[in-house]
């Protein structure tokens, strides 16, 4: 099995660095400081409308690098695979990873695979298929104009604007629907996408964006709460500015969820000086991943915390959610 | 659980880069080209004489970087943990990782944790405890004197010498014994150790070592076979020069294994010009990880393949082993 996997990786991820297949990949001297991040992906089901575990593993790590302001360049991929995992699925996942990496102009330069036994199958009572987990670790390089600047929550000031590149909650809704645990049919695709090109274009016209984050697990609400927790400021978002697709809304009403807490995998929350808001918005809307971009709120000195301005004009608090709504959404 | 884990990571792995806890770690501009490698660790049992899964995960990735000639600097760590995994074990593993990283002068700068359900437990027939998998990805930086030089199998020439820094088979033997599947009591410790300091000292006195590799899965025999496969040369090793502890020999005799195929986690095979052999050997023996270093063989133009010169002076072929002797040894 190891030999088959090795051959498949070389087939799909082929590039001069990986092809050497040494103990480690050699990367030319970076021109600036680098960003480094790792994430494990255990999403269930592994195939879902809009993506699969492989696409997610590539996009997720690319996005973590991109929101720090770095250009994602190199990925290392580790697979942990249970015995009996269908080879045809593995091939589909690798094809998807290769395609996504190519689109995002990122190279997969190092990899590893471990095969583990399927203990559930050994009990003779297997309810689920063999599993796969993918861990992607990425290296990004900061562009020259970010030589002496780091984005960070400490850059955020009162009166700044909060932007997002489109509607929310689509990834988690797609996963919930793909699990088929509820009698609810709707077509919602995960928004899973690599955001590095969009973000790099935004940094070119506005190299002093204060802060960016991809609102994945815990959604927009959690991301905004994490921001205010470390700044001692407040954020007010406008309920009417936030796009929620009817199917996302429908699922939330049925299951009693708040879409503001649902995970996204192709969204970026941007905090910027008020003077840059319209310029960034216009640039985002030119990108296929930012067509529905919106200014959704502002940073305030008071009240502290995160608040939603409702349609009636009143403020309701948006708290940090304890626990998670659904496991294994990424 | 996520919060507890995050606090524990900060406690044990604390350093200025990790403490920022952004989406990615920022690393100052490297002075030379970099090495990048990833490996998943699924060893079972997770605690064994001489180490644990955490120490192994740190050493393994450090060693993969070190044998390429780079100085390991930064690690990213991903944990995949089944529900119900004892927190006290996780803490012990983190302590061990922190200790090993500190000894090896490597910083853990990025991390992630995913918690997955324990499906075996859900069948009501659990035979084994909840599991943990650790994936470490490392960045190394090549030293200035390696600016224009890469170690590689293509550097190997006939008449070169083959060295190793001590006895073989101890890691895999320790794991087999720790599983307690056989009625055989012996005290064998895994040789699991970070080799970067030793290797860096060797490169300082001999910056043109031809090739290095850590003979992990598949042991010395597999490493040598991989070398000859890509060089079209032969290697003859001297049976009498290879150190095998009595307990390792005993286990092999009982189970019908050849110790040359058993995994090591603190050994490095070095191929060097004959003129450098004695100098490297003397330097290795000064290091606590190289006290029993030996010149164990030589590279030859013919016969091709890997050969063992027996005590009687005859040559027996050492072939590539198909399949693996034991799963989950690393």
XYZ file of C-alpha atoms in Angstrom:
660
model
C 0.000 0.000 0.000
C 2.826 2.430 0.868
C 4.352 1.966 -2.557
C 1.030 2.602 -4.303
C 0.473 5.739 -2.284
C 3.978 7.037 -2.993
C 3.481 6.529 -6.703
C 0.136 8.292 -6.592
C 1.552 11.284 -4.729
C 4.317 11.637 -7.281
C 1.736 11.416 -10.052
C -0.559 14.129 -8.722
C 1.705 16.406 -6.727
C 4.735 16.212 -8.998
C 7.164 19.123 -8.895
C 10.963 19.302 -8.860
C 11.215 19.623 -5.069
C 8.914 16.723 -4.224
C 10.395 14.540 -6.950
C 13.712 14.351 -5.085
C 11.814 12.486 -2.330
C 14.569 13.065 0.193
C 14.008 13.132 3.916
C 13.102 16.781 3.612
C 12.261 19.240 0.853
C 14.792 21.929 -0.040
C 13.365 25.399 -0.509
C 15.339 28.339 -1.927
C 16.226 31.158 0.467
C 13.067 33.200 1.156
C 13.253 36.915 0.323
C 11.479 38.017 3.482
C 10.270 36.642 6.801
C 7.979 33.631 6.606
C 4.652 32.481 8.018
C 4.224 28.900 9.234
C 0.977 27.145 10.161
C -0.466 23.658 10.598
C -3.990 22.263 10.704
C -5.539 18.809 10.906
C -8.649 17.988 8.866
C -11.059 15.297 10.012
C -14.254 16.423 8.258
C -17.063 13.885 8.033
C -18.341 13.118 5.402
C -15.157 13.391 3.362
C -17.043 14.328 0.172
C -19.661 17.091 0.304
C -21.229 19.599 -2.103
C -18.604 22.208 -2.924
C -15.583 20.217 -1.828
C -13.955 17.305 -0.058
C -11.468 16.752 2.759
C -8.541 17.241 0.363
C -9.711 20.578 -1.034
C -10.536 21.699 2.499
C -7.080 20.723 3.799
C -5.359 22.721 1.061
C -7.671 25.770 1.284
C -7.729 25.887 5.077
C -3.979 26.091 5.453
C -3.623 28.481 2.511
C -6.213 30.766 4.116
C -4.504 30.697 7.524
C -1.314 31.923 5.865
C -3.082 34.450 3.637
C -4.962 36.195 6.471
C -1.616 36.849 8.170
C -0.601 38.790 5.050
C 1.843 36.186 3.736
C 1.754 34.595 0.277
C 1.280 30.840 0.697
C 4.012 29.004 -1.227
C 4.695 25.497 0.049
C 2.627 22.760 1.653
C 3.596 19.583 3.477
C 0.847 16.973 3.619
C 0.510 14.104 6.104
C -2.129 11.430 5.639
C -3.332 9.103 8.376
C -5.388 6.390 6.740
C -7.270 3.462 8.222
C -6.795 0.035 6.664
C -9.487 -0.654 4.114
C -9.900 2.976 3.064
C -10.927 2.794 -0.613
C -8.017 3.543 -2.912
C -10.391 5.178 -5.396
C -11.397 7.705 -2.727
C -7.767 8.426 -1.933
C -7.102 9.061 -5.593
C -10.085 11.419 -5.847
C -8.849 13.313 -2.777
C -5.330 13.626 -4.191
C -6.671 14.891 -7.525
C -8.706 17.484 -5.672
C -5.704 18.581 -3.581
C -3.509 18.849 -6.659
C -6.145 20.890 -8.515
C -6.692 23.271 -5.597
C -2.950 23.720 -4.999
C -2.413 24.461 -8.685
C -5.215 27.035 -8.778
C -3.796 28.716 -5.690
C -0.231 28.550 -7.059
C 1.012 26.618 -4.056
C 3.384 23.648 -4.265
C 3.025 20.419 -2.295
C 6.690 19.680 -1.553
C 6.703 17.152 1.287
C 4.446 14.345 2.387
C 4.002 11.364 4.639
C 1.488 8.553 5.041
C 0.735 6.334 7.995
C -1.671 3.422 7.773
C -3.439 2.436 11.008
C -5.722 -0.477 11.780
C -9.493 -0.004 11.724
C -10.448 -0.933 15.274
C -14.144 -0.385 14.765
C -14.052 -2.958 11.941
C -12.163 -5.353 14.221
C -15.079 -5.363 16.667
C -17.219 -6.813 13.878
C -19.734 -4.002 14.377
C -18.562 -1.408 11.917
C -21.163 1.237 11.231
C -18.917 3.587 9.314
C -16.350 3.229 6.572
C -12.593 3.427 7.120
C -11.414 6.941 7.874
C -8.841 9.380 6.610
C -7.301 12.390 8.330
C -5.193 14.953 6.493
C -2.777 17.356 8.112
C -1.464 20.223 6.007
C 1.334 22.501 7.108
C 2.147 25.578 5.097
C 4.922 28.057 4.552
C 4.081 31.535 3.300
C 6.437 34.369 2.470
C 5.590 37.964 3.317
C 5.597 40.294 0.301
C 8.269 43.038 0.153
C 5.832 45.804 1.136
C 5.063 43.916 4.353
C 8.711 43.823 5.364
C 8.177 46.004 8.427
C 4.461 45.520 9.040
C 2.455 42.768 10.721
C -1.303 42.661 10.694
C -2.633 42.174 14.192
C -5.510 42.880 16.537
C -3.341 45.541 18.224
C -3.600 47.603 15.009
C -7.415 47.884 15.285
C -8.795 51.338 16.203
C -12.255 52.700 17.032
C -14.144 53.800 13.911
C -12.509 51.061 11.757
C -14.806 49.145 9.411
C -15.551 45.408 9.323
C -15.866 43.782 5.893
C -16.584 40.268 4.686
C -16.398 38.861 1.165
C -19.874 37.290 1.021
C -22.619 35.251 2.712
C -22.072 33.161 5.818
C -22.729 29.658 7.160
C -22.523 27.771 3.881
C -19.714 25.370 4.754
C -21.218 24.075 7.976
C -24.704 23.875 6.437
C -23.354 21.840 3.517
C -21.672 19.411 5.941
C -24.818 19.058 8.086
C -26.900 18.336 4.974
C -24.323 15.921 3.573
C -24.569 13.844 6.758
C -28.197 13.098 5.925
C -29.127 12.906 9.592
C -32.098 15.198 9.056
C -35.029 14.855 6.670
C -34.285 18.094 4.971
C -33.341 18.384 1.333
C -31.683 21.536 0.114
C -28.817 22.353 -2.170
C -26.159 24.238 -0.257
C -22.552 24.135 -1.390
C -19.636 24.657 0.947
C -17.902 27.978 0.245
C -14.516 26.211 0.597
C -12.020 28.180 -1.523
C -8.433 29.433 -1.460
C -8.499 33.127 -0.592
C -4.843 33.960 -1.184
C -5.253 35.617 -4.577
C -8.118 37.843 -3.397
C -6.250 38.809 -0.224
C -3.016 39.502 -2.053
C -4.893 41.840 -4.440
C -6.411 43.669 -1.472
C -3.043 44.087 0.241
C -1.609 45.554 -2.952
C -4.107 48.429 -2.894
C -4.214 48.683 0.901
C -0.981 47.365 2.432
C -1.950 48.551 5.906
C -5.108 46.506 6.467
C -5.359 46.274 10.268
C -6.378 42.644 10.694
C -7.845 39.683 8.822
C -9.176 36.317 9.900
C -11.051 33.507 8.226
C -14.199 32.831 10.271
C -14.058 29.023 10.280
C -15.108 26.990 13.361
C -17.509 29.082 15.455
C -18.262 31.355 12.521
C -18.355 35.114 12.267
C -19.572 35.526 15.853
C -16.615 33.657 17.340
C -14.069 35.485 15.178
C -15.465 38.876 16.215
C -15.524 37.837 19.877
C -11.885 36.708 19.697
C -11.004 40.108 18.250
C -12.735 42.151 20.948
C -11.357 39.897 23.702
C -7.834 40.959 22.772
C -8.500 44.640 22.039
C -10.772 45.994 24.771
C -12.920 47.553 22.029
C -16.419 46.829 20.789
C -17.761 45.746 17.398
C -21.279 46.452 16.153
C -22.427 44.540 13.090
C -25.478 45.344 11.046
C -27.925 42.421 10.789
C -29.285 43.687 7.498
C -25.857 43.766 5.861
C -25.154 40.096 6.476
C -26.011 37.730 3.645
C -27.523 34.422 4.666
C -28.818 32.160 1.900
C -32.428 30.958 2.322
C -31.325 27.320 2.669
C -28.826 28.235 5.411
C -31.559 30.196 7.166
C -33.957 27.267 6.776
C -31.571 24.766 8.361
C -30.841 27.155 11.200
C -34.539 27.662 11.932
C -35.159 23.916 11.898
C -32.240 23.055 14.164
C -32.286 26.141 16.338
C -28.886 27.440 15.250
C -27.702 30.983 14.803
C -26.018 31.265 11.361
C -23.553 33.757 12.815
C -21.913 30.795 14.584
C -21.711 28.509 11.547
C -18.325 27.729 10.005
C -17.175 29.220 6.715
C -14.241 28.002 4.624
C -14.002 30.665 1.935
C -14.630 33.861 3.843
C -12.349 36.492 5.257
C -13.258 39.117 7.839
C -11.282 42.298 7.229
C -10.843 45.163 9.628
C -9.603 48.339 8.012
C -9.410 52.107 8.481
C -12.735 53.737 7.529
C -11.022 55.674 4.733
C -10.073 52.435 2.964
C -13.469 50.717 3.219
C -15.054 51.616 -0.105
C -11.836 51.032 -2.043
C -11.447 47.548 -0.570
C -15.111 46.766 -1.112
C -14.906 47.704 -4.786
C -11.789 45.569 -5.274
C -13.357 42.584 -3.512
C -16.442 42.756 -5.702
C -14.309 42.389 -8.820
C -13.118 38.969 -7.619
C -15.259 35.871 -8.109
C -14.790 35.121 -4.409
C -15.905 38.613 -3.367
C -18.902 39.386 -5.591
C -21.175 39.704 -2.571
C -18.689 41.519 -0.346
C -20.177 43.888 2.216
C -19.219 46.360 4.871
C -20.972 44.688 7.775
C -20.009 46.708 10.797
C -17.694 49.002 12.663
C -15.320 49.070 15.593
C -16.417 51.220 18.530
C -14.837 52.329 21.762
C -18.097 51.593 23.601
C -20.059 49.461 24.166
C -17.361 46.812 24.537
C -18.126 43.324 23.257
C -19.816 42.239 20.031
C -23.280 43.575 19.176
C -25.784 43.070 16.388
C -27.824 46.062 15.273
C -31.215 44.510 14.497
C -33.610 45.578 11.756
C -35.464 47.637 14.374
C -32.278 49.496 15.296
C -31.783 47.938 18.737
C -28.548 46.225 19.820
C -28.435 42.592 20.894
C -25.252 41.075 22.341
C -23.449 38.372 20.364
C -21.655 36.235 22.936
C -18.895 33.673 22.676
C -20.513 30.279 22.231
C -19.419 27.612 24.696
C -19.051 24.166 23.168
C -19.462 23.527 19.484
C -22.615 23.054 17.491
C -21.328 20.183 15.390
C -18.159 18.104 15.559
C -15.937 17.296 12.569
C -16.990 20.108 10.274
C -13.386 20.645 9.173
C -11.518 20.391 25.972
C -10.134 22.694 23.266
C -9.604 25.442 25.793
C -7.795 23.116 28.204
C -5.551 21.881 25.448
C -4.748 25.414 24.280
C -3.798 26.442 27.801
C -1.617 23.377 28.196
C 0.204 24.010 24.926
C 0.923 27.569 25.959
C 2.186 26.297 29.298
C 4.613 23.744 27.914
C 5.571 25.089 24.506
C 5.652 28.762 25.419
C 7.838 31.042 23.307
C 7.300 34.504 21.834
C 6.196 33.225 18.433
C 3.652 30.688 19.678
C 2.352 33.078 22.339
C 0.889 35.353 19.676
C -1.436 32.472 18.758
C -2.322 33.981 15.417
C -3.472 31.996 12.437
C 0.150 31.409 11.577
C 3.536 31.811 13.221
C 5.852 34.552 12.003
C 9.460 33.548 11.504
C 12.295 35.996 10.843
C 13.845 35.953 7.389
C 16.065 32.841 7.116
C 19.727 33.457 6.276
C 19.947 30.608 3.802
C 17.745 28.128 1.976
C 15.472 26.017 4.142
C 14.523 22.365 4.585
C 10.889 21.380 5.134
C 9.554 17.997 6.202
C 6.453 16.394 7.738
C 5.796 13.078 9.468
C 2.851 11.480 11.223
C 3.396 9.422 14.383
C 0.960 6.673 15.352
C 3.198 4.475 17.510
C 1.480 1.938 19.715
C 1.930 1.784 22.695
C 2.323 5.521 23.184
C 4.666 5.095 26.170
C 7.630 2.728 25.884
C 11.071 2.312 27.473
C 13.276 5.120 26.202
C 10.496 7.409 25.006
C 6.910 8.100 24.081
C 4.942 9.248 21.026
C 5.713 12.899 21.822
C 9.481 12.474 22.090
C 9.397 10.341 18.945
C 7.406 12.966 17.021
C 9.896 15.688 17.912
C 13.033 13.565 17.330
C 11.799 12.007 14.095
C 11.169 15.307 12.362
C 14.340 16.870 13.770
C 16.336 13.925 12.423
C 14.740 14.129 8.964
C 15.866 17.749 8.743
C 19.301 17.079 10.244
C 20.249 14.293 7.819
C 19.632 16.702 4.942
C 22.331 18.927 6.440
C 19.961 21.614 7.723
C 19.757 22.859 11.311
C 16.243 22.145 12.630
C 14.754 25.382 14.008
C 10.957 25.392 14.097
C 8.259 22.762 14.562
C 4.521 22.850 13.944
C 2.583 20.172 15.845
C -0.876 18.793 15.006
C -2.666 16.482 17.414
C -5.549 14.225 16.452
C -7.076 12.923 19.662
C -9.952 10.523 20.252
C -12.612 11.487 22.770
C -11.834 10.022 26.149
C -8.073 10.166 25.743
C -6.736 10.683 29.277
C -5.764 14.282 29.886
C -2.958 13.152 32.179
C -1.412 11.224 29.264
C -1.690 14.267 27.022
C 0.079 16.342 29.613
C 2.868 13.776 29.951
C 3.276 13.743 26.163
C 3.427 17.548 25.989
C 6.024 17.672 28.767
C 8.118 15.150 26.899
C 7.819 17.105 23.619
C 8.759 20.352 25.339
C 11.782 18.736 27.024
C 13.021 17.148 23.806
C 12.521 20.356 21.796
C 14.421 22.335 24.415
C 17.327 19.859 24.467
C 17.506 19.980 20.682
C 17.194 23.799 20.636
C 14.118 23.680 18.428
C 11.028 25.856 18.944
C 7.430 24.649 18.691
C 5.823 27.685 17.067
C 2.493 26.487 15.652
C -0.056 23.902 16.655
C -3.517 22.503 16.106
C -5.753 19.951 17.783
C -8.700 18.012 16.450
C -10.850 15.824 18.656
C -12.572 12.900 16.946
C -15.107 10.419 18.260
C -13.976 6.993 19.452
C -15.913 4.693 17.178
C -14.551 1.516 18.694
C -15.908 2.655 22.085
C -19.267 3.395 20.447
C -19.610 -0.253 19.407
C -19.546 -1.128 23.112
C -16.697 -3.559 22.453
C -13.661 -1.439 23.054
C -10.504 -3.466 23.520
C -8.082 -0.577 23.426
C -7.920 2.865 24.963
C -8.620 6.094 23.090
C -5.879 6.971 20.623
C -3.660 9.899 19.803
C -1.797 10.703 16.600
C 0.811 13.443 16.377
C 1.996 15.081 13.183
C 5.137 17.202 13.345
C 6.314 19.398 10.512
C 9.700 21.037 10.694
C 11.659 23.859 9.178
C 15.439 23.700 9.153
C 17.898 26.274 7.885
C 21.050 25.271 6.035
C 24.262 26.539 7.651
C 26.331 29.134 5.744
C 28.981 26.594 4.674
C 26.252 24.550 2.975
C 25.149 27.474 0.864
C 26.144 25.821 -2.402
C 26.150 22.172 -1.414
C 23.402 19.582 -1.030
C 24.012 16.144 0.370
C 22.567 13.518 -1.915
C 22.912 9.977 -3.176
C 24.350 11.368 -6.422
C 27.433 12.465 -4.439
C 28.281 8.880 -3.435
C 31.375 7.342 -5.095
C 32.981 3.885 -5.107
C 35.455 3.433 -2.246
C 33.392 5.701 0.088
C 32.904 4.469 3.639
C 29.638 3.713 5.478
C 29.423 4.751 9.139
C 26.750 4.470 11.818
C 26.678 5.992 15.297
C 25.905 2.827 17.273
C 23.969 -0.414 17.635
C 20.839 -1.238 15.640
C 17.273 -2.458 16.144
C 16.668 -1.012 19.604
C 13.641 1.146 18.841
C 11.595 -1.559 17.151
C 12.601 -4.139 19.756
C 11.519 -1.797 22.561
C 8.130 -1.307 20.893
C 7.617 -5.034 20.330
C 8.449 -5.737 23.980
C 6.256 -2.887 25.237
C 3.262 -4.445 23.476
C 3.578 -7.462 25.737
C 2.261 -9.773 23.042
C 5.098 -12.217 23.621
C 6.167 -13.972 26.798
C 9.613 -12.505 26.685
C 10.978 -10.200 29.323
C 13.989 -8.089 28.526
C 15.028 -4.530 29.107
C 15.573 -2.793 25.799
C 15.231 0.957 25.517
C 14.343 2.718 22.300
C 17.313 4.666 20.955
C 14.938 7.591 20.181
C 17.061 10.773 20.282
C 17.505 14.070 18.454
C 20.604 13.784 16.273
C 20.902 17.390 15.138
C 23.705 18.409 17.499
C 25.837 15.389 16.624
C 25.257 15.864 12.893
C 25.954 19.566 13.023
C 29.287 18.872 14.764
C 30.176 16.350 12.069
C 29.345 18.776 9.248
C 31.559 21.404 10.863
C 34.631 19.183 10.559
C 33.539 17.569 7.293
C 31.191 19.877 5.356
C 31.240 17.626 2.307
C 29.749 14.452 3.762
C 28.217 12.704 0.725
C 24.928 11.504 2.169
C 23.150 10.818 5.461
C 19.919 9.081 6.353
C 18.275 7.930 9.570
C 17.509 4.203 9.220
C 13.989 4.220 10.682
C 11.225 1.972 9.268
C 12.829 -0.989 7.505
C 16.100 -0.458 9.348
C 19.660 -0.336 8.093
C 18.985 -2.882 5.331
C 16.199 -0.797 3.771
C 18.172 2.450 3.960
C 21.171 0.853 2.232
C 18.935 -0.692 -0.424
C 17.302 2.672 -1.125
C 20.763 4.163 -1.562
C 22.009 1.575 -4.037
C 18.709 1.675 -5.962
C 19.356 5.291 -6.858
C 23.121 5.095 -7.457
C 23.808 1.962 -9.500
C 26.600 1.135 -7.064
C 27.024 -1.605 -4.480
C 27.485 -1.519 -0.713
C 29.223 -4.218 1.322
C 28.761 -4.108 5.073
C 30.785 -6.080 7.572
C 28.637 -8.280 9.810
C 31.234 -8.193 12.582
C 31.236 -4.381 12.715
C 27.532 -4.108 13.425
C 26.537 -3.826 17.059
C 23.401 -5.718 18.051
C 22.554 -5.867 21.760
C 21.964 -9.396 23.139
C 18.286 -8.627 23.915
C 17.714 -7.391 20.348
C 19.397 -10.537 19.042
C 17.277 -12.659 21.388
C 13.970 -11.172 20.209
C 15.029 -11.585 16.589
C 15.923 -15.228 17.083
C 12.615 -15.913 18.826
C 10.486 -14.163 16.218
C 12.550 -14.997 13.167
C 13.496 -11.399 12.367
C 16.695 -10.033 10.917
C 17.854 -7.108 13.104
C 19.179 -5.360 10.019
C 15.537 -4.635 9.121
C 14.472 -3.303 12.527
C 13.690 0.397 12.953
C 16.006 2.806 14.722
C 15.095 6.285 15.947
C 18.439 7.644 17.068
C 20.805 6.409 14.397
C 22.304 8.003 11.338
C 23.967 6.230 8.433
C 26.729 8.368 6.976
C 28.445 7.907 3.649
C 31.706 9.777 3.309
C 34.932 9.878 1.345
C 37.382 7.268 2.679
C 39.870 9.995 3.651
C 37.351 11.488 6.111
C 36.299 8.217 7.760
C 38.597 8.132 10.788
C 38.153 11.825 11.536
C 34.353 11.498 11.535
C 34.512 8.324 13.612
C 36.649 10.007 16.266
C 34.282 12.989 16.437
C 31.201 10.774 16.686
C 32.691 8.804 19.568
C 33.085 12.002 21.590
C 29.295 12.511 21.516
C 27.020 10.652 23.936
C 24.930 9.585 20.924
C 27.959 8.262 19.049
C 30.010 6.422 21.684
C 29.651 3.133 19.812
C 30.064 4.582 16.331
C 31.600 2.267 13.745
C 32.758 2.159 10.179
C 30.512 -0.668 9.003
C 31.119 -0.922 5.297
C 32.127 0.516 1.980
C 30.721 1.532 -1.370
C 31.858 -0.569 -4.317
C 31.452 -0.392 -8.060
C 30.721 -4.126 -8.147
C 28.921 -6.218 -7.088
C 25.862 -3.978 -7.289
C 23.254 -4.262 -4.556
C 23.709 -4.561 -0.802
C 25.876 -7.353 0.628
C 26.866 -8.549 4.064
C 30.370 -9.894 4.539
C 29.868 -12.732 7.007
C 32.251 -13.787 9.742
C 33.521 -16.464 7.365
C 34.332 -13.875 4.705
C 31.596 -14.829 2.255
C 29.046 -12.367 0.871
C 25.308 -12.796 1.391
C 22.816 -10.490 -0.354
C 20.710 -8.134 1.748
C 17.514 -7.570 -0.207
C 14.731 -5.026 0.050
C 12.079 -6.429 2.350
C 8.562 -6.481 0.950
C 5.876 -5.585 3.471
C 6.634 -4.531 6.998
C 7.508 -6.663 9.979
C 5.386 -4.701 12.457
C 2.843 -1.936 12.056
C 2.764 1.268 14.124
C 6.350 1.294 15.295
C 6.593 5.046 14.732
